[in-house]
mmCIF file with all atom_site columns, C-alpha atoms in Angstrom:
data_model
loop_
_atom_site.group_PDB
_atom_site.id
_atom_site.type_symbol
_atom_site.label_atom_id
_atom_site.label_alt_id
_atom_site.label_comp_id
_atom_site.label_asym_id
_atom_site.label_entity_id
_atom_site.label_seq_id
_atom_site.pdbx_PDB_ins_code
_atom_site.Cartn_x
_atom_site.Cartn_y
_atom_site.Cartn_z
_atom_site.occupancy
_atom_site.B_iso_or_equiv
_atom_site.pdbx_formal_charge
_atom_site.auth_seq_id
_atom_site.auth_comp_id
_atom_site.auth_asym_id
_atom_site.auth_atom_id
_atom_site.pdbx_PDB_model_num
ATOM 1   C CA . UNK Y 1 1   ? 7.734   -0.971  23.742 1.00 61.00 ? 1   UNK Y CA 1
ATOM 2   C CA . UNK Y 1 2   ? 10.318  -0.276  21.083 1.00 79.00 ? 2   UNK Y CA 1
ATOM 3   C CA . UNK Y 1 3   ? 11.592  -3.896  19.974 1.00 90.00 ? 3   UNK Y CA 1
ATOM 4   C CA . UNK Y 1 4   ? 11.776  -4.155  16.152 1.00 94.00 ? 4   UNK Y CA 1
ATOM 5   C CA . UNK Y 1 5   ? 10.884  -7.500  15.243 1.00 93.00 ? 5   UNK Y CA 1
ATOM 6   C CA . UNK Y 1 6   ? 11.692  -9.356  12.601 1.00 92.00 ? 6   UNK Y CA 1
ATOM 7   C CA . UNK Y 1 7   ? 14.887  -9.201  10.622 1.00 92.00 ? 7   UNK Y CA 1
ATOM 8   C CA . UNK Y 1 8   ? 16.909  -6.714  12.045 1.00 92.00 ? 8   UNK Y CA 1
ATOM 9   C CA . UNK Y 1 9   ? 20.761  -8.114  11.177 1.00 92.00 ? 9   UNK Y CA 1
ATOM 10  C CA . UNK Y 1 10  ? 22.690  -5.704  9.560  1.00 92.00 ? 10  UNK Y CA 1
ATOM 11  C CA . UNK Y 1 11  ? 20.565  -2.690  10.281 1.00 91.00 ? 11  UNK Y CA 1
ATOM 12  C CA . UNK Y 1 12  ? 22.802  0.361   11.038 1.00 90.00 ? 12  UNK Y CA 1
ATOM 13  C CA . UNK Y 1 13  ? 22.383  2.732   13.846 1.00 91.00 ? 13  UNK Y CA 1
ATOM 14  C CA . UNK Y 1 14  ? 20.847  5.596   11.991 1.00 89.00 ? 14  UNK Y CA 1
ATOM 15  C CA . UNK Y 1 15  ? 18.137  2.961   10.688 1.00 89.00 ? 15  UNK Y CA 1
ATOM 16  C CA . UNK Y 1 16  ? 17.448  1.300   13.856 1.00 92.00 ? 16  UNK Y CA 1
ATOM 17  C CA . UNK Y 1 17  ? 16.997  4.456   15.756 1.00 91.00 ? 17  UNK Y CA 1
ATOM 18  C CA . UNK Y 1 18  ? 14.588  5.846   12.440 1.00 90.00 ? 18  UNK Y CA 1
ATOM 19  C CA . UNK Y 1 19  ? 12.635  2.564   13.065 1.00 93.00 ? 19  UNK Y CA 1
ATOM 20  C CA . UNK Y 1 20  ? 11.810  2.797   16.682 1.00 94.00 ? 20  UNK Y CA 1
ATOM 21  C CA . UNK Y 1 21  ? 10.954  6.382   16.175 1.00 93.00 ? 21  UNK Y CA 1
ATOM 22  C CA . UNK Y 1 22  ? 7.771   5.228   14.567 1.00 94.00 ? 22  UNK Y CA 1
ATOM 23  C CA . UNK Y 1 23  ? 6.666   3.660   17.769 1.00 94.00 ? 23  UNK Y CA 1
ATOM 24  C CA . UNK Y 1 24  ? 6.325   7.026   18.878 1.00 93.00 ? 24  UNK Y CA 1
ATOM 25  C CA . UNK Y 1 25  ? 3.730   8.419   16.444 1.00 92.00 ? 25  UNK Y CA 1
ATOM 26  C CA . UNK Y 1 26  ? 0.027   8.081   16.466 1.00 94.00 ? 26  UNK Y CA 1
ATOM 27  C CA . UNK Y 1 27  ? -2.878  7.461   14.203 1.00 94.00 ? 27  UNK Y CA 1
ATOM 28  C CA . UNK Y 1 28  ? -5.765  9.375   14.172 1.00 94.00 ? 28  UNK Y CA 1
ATOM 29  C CA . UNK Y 1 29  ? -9.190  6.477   14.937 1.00 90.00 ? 29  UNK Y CA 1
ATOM 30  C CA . UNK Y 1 30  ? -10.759 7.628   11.039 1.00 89.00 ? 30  UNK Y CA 1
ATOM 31  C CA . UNK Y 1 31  ? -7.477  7.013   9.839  1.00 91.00 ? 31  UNK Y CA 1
ATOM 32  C CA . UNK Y 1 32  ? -5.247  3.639   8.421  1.00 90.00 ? 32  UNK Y CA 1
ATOM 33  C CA . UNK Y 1 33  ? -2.018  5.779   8.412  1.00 93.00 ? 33  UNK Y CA 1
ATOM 34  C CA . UNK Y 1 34  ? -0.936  9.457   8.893  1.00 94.00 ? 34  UNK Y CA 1
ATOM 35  C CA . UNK Y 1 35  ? 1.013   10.987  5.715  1.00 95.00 ? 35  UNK Y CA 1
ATOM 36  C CA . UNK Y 1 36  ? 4.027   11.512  8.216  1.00 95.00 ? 36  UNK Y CA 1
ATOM 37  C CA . UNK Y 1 37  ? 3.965   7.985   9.527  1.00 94.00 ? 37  UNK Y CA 1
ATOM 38  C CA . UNK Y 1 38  ? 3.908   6.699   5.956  1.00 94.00 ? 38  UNK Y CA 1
ATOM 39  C CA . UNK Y 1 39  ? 6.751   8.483   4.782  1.00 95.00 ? 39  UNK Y CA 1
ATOM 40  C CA . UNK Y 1 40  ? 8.612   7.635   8.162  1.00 93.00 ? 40  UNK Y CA 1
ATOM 41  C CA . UNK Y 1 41  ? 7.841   3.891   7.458  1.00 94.00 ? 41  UNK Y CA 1
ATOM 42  C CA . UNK Y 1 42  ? 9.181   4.833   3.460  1.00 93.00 ? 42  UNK Y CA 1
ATOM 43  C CA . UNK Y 1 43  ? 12.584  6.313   4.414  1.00 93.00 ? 43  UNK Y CA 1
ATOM 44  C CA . UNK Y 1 44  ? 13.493  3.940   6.830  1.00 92.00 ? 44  UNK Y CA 1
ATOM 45  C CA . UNK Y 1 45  ? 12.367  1.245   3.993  1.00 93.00 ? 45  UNK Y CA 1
ATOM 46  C CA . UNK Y 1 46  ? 14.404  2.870   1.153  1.00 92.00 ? 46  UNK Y CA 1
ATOM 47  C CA . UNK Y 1 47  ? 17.611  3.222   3.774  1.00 90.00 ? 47  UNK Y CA 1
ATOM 48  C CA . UNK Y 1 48  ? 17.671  -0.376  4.673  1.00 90.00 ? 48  UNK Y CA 1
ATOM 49  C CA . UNK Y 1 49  ? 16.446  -1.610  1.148  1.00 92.00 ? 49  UNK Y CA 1
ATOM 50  C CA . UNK Y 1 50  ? 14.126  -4.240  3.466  1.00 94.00 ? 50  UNK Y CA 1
ATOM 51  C CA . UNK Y 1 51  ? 10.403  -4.327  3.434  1.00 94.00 ? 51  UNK Y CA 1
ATOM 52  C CA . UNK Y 1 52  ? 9.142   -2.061  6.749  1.00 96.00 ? 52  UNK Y CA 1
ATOM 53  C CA . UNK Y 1 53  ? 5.596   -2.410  8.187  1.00 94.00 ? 53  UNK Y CA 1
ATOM 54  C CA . UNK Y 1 54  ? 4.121   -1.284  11.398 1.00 94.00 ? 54  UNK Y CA 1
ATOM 55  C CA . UNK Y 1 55  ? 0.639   -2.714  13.350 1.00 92.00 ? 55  UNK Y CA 1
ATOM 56  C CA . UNK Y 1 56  ? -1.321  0.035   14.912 1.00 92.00 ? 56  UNK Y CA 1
ATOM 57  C CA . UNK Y 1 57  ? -3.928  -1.114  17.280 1.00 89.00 ? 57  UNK Y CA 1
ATOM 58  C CA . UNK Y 1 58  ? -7.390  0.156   16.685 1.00 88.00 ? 58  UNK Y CA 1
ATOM 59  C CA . UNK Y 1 59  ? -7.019  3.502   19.125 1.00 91.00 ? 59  UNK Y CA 1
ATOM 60  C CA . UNK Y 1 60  ? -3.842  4.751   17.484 1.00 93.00 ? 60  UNK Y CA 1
ATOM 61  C CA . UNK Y 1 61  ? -0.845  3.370   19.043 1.00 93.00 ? 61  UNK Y CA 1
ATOM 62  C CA . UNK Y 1 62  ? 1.842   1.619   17.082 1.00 94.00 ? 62  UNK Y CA 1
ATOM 63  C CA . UNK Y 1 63  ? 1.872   -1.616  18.290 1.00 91.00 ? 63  UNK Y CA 1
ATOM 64  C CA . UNK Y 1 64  ? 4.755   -3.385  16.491 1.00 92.00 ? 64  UNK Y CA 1
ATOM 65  C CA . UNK Y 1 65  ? 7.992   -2.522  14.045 1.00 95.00 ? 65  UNK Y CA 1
ATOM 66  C CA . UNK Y 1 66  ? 8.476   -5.056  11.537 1.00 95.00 ? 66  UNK Y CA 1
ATOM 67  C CA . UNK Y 1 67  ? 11.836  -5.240  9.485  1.00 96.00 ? 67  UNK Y CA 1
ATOM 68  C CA . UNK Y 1 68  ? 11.419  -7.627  6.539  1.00 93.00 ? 68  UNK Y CA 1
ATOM 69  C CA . UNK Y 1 69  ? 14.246  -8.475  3.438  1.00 92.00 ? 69  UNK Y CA 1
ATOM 70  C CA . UNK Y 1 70  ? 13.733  -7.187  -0.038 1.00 89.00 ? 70  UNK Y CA 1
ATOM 71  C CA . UNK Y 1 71  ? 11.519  -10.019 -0.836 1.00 88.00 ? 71  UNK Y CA 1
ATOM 72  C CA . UNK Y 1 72  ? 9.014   -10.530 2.013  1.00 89.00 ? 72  UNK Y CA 1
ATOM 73  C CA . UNK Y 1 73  ? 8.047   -9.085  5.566  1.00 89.00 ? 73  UNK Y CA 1
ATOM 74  C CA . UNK Y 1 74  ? 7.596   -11.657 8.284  1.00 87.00 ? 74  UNK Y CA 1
ATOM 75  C CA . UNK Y 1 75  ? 4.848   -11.068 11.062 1.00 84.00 ? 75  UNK Y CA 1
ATOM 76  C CA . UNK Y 1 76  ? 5.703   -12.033 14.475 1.00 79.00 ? 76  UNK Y CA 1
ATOM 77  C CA . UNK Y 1 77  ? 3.877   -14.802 16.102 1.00 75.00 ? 77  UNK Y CA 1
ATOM 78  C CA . UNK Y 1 78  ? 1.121   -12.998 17.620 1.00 64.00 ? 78  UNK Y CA 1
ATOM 79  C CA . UNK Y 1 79  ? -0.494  -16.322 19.626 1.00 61.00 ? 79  UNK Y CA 1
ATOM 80  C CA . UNK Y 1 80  ? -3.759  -15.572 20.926 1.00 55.00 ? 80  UNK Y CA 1
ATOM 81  C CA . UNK Y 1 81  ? -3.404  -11.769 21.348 1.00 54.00 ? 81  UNK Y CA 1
ATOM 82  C CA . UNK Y 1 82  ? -7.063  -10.174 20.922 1.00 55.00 ? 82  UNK Y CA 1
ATOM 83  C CA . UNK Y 1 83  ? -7.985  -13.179 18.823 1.00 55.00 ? 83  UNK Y CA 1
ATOM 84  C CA . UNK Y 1 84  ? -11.343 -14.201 19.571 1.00 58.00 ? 84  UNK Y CA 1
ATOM 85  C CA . UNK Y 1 85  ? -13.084 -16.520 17.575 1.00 61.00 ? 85  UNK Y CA 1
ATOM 86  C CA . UNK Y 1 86  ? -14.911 -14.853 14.381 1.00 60.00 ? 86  UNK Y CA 1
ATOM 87  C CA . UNK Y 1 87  ? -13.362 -11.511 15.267 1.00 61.00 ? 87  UNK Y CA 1
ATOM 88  C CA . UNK Y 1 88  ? -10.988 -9.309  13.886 1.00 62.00 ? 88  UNK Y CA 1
ATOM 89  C CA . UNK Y 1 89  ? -7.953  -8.261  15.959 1.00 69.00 ? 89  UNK Y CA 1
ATOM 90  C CA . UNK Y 1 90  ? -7.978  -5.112  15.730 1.00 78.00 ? 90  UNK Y CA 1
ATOM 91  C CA . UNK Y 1 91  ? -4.984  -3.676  14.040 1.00 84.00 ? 91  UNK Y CA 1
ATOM 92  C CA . UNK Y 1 92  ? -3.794  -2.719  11.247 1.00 89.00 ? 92  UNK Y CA 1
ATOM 93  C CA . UNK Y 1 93  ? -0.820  -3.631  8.821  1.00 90.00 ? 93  UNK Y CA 1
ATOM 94  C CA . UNK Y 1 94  ? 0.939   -0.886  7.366  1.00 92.00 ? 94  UNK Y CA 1
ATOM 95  C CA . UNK Y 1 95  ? 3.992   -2.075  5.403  1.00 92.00 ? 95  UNK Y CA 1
ATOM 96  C CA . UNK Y 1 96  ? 6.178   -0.946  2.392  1.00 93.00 ? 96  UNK Y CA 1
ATOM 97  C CA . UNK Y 1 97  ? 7.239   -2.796  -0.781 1.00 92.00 ? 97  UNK Y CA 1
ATOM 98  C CA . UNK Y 1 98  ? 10.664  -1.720  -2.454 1.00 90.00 ? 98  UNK Y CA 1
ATOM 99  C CA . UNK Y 1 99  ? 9.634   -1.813  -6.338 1.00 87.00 ? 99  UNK Y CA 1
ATOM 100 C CA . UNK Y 1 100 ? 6.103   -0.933  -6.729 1.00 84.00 ? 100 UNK Y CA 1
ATOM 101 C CA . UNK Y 1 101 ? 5.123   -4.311  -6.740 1.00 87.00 ? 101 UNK Y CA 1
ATOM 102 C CA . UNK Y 1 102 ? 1.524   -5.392  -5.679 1.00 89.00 ? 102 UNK Y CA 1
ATOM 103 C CA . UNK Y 1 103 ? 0.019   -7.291  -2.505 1.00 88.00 ? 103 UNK Y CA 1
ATOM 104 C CA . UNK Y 1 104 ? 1.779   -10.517 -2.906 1.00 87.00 ? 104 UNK Y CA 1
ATOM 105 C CA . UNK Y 1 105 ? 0.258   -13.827 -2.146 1.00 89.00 ? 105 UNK Y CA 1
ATOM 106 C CA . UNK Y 1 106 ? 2.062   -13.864 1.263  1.00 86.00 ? 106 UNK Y CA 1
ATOM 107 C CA . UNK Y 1 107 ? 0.619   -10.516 2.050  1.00 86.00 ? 107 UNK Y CA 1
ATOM 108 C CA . UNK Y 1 108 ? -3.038  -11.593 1.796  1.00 89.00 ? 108 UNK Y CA 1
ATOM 109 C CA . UNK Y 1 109 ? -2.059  -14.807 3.132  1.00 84.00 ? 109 UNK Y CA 1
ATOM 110 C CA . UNK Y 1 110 ? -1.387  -12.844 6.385  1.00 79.00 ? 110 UNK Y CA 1
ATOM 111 C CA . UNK Y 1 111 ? -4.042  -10.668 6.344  1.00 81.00 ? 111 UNK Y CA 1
ATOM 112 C CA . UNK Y 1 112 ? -7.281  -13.268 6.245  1.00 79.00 ? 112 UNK Y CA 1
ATOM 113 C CA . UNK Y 1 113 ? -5.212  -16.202 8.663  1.00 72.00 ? 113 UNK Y CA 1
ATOM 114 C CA . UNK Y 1 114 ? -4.246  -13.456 11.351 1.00 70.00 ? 114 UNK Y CA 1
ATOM 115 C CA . UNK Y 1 115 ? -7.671  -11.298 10.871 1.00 69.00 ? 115 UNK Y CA 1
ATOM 116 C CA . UNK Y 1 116 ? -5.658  -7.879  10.348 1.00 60.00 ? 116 UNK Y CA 1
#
């Protein structure tokens, strides 16, 4: 799969195409995030001046490419998917702020209702 989700209006080409790419690397299982896929998910963040994030499932693969605005990235709705009760889903949120800022209130938000 190599849907970007989220807000992608107004993306150009180049970034789309950057942004996909990511679904083609792979995370190591002792790892949250490769250095490559990191700076991947950076460029394409500082190009579009949008919030980027990526959820790799627990074996490695990239599961979804999220394209935020400056402010904010919004998750898809992930219904049910490998949410069984008391249990954590089993993937992780990798995702880029433009200005240094911290985890927001809407990032931690995310992370304890979805169980990332």
């Amino acid at each position: 799969m190599t849907q970007l989700f989220g807000n992608t209006t107004g993306l150009s080409p180049l970034a789309t195409q950057k942004l996909e790419r990511i679904y083609r690397r792979r995370v190591p299982l002792d790892a949250i995030a490769t250095p490559e896929m990191i700076r991947s998910l950076c460029e394409a963040s500082h190009e579009a001046s949008r919030q980027v994030g990526a959820l790799v499932h627990r074996s490695g693969q990239v599961d979804y490419v999220i394209v935020g605005d400056s402010n904010r990235l919004m998750l898809p709705d992930f219904g049910r998917l490998r949410a069984a009760s008391g249990r954590f889903r089993g993937l992780r949120l990798v995702h880029t702020h433009l200005h240094g800022e911290p985890l927001s209130p809407d990032d931690l938000v995310d992370l304890v209702r979805l169980r990332l």
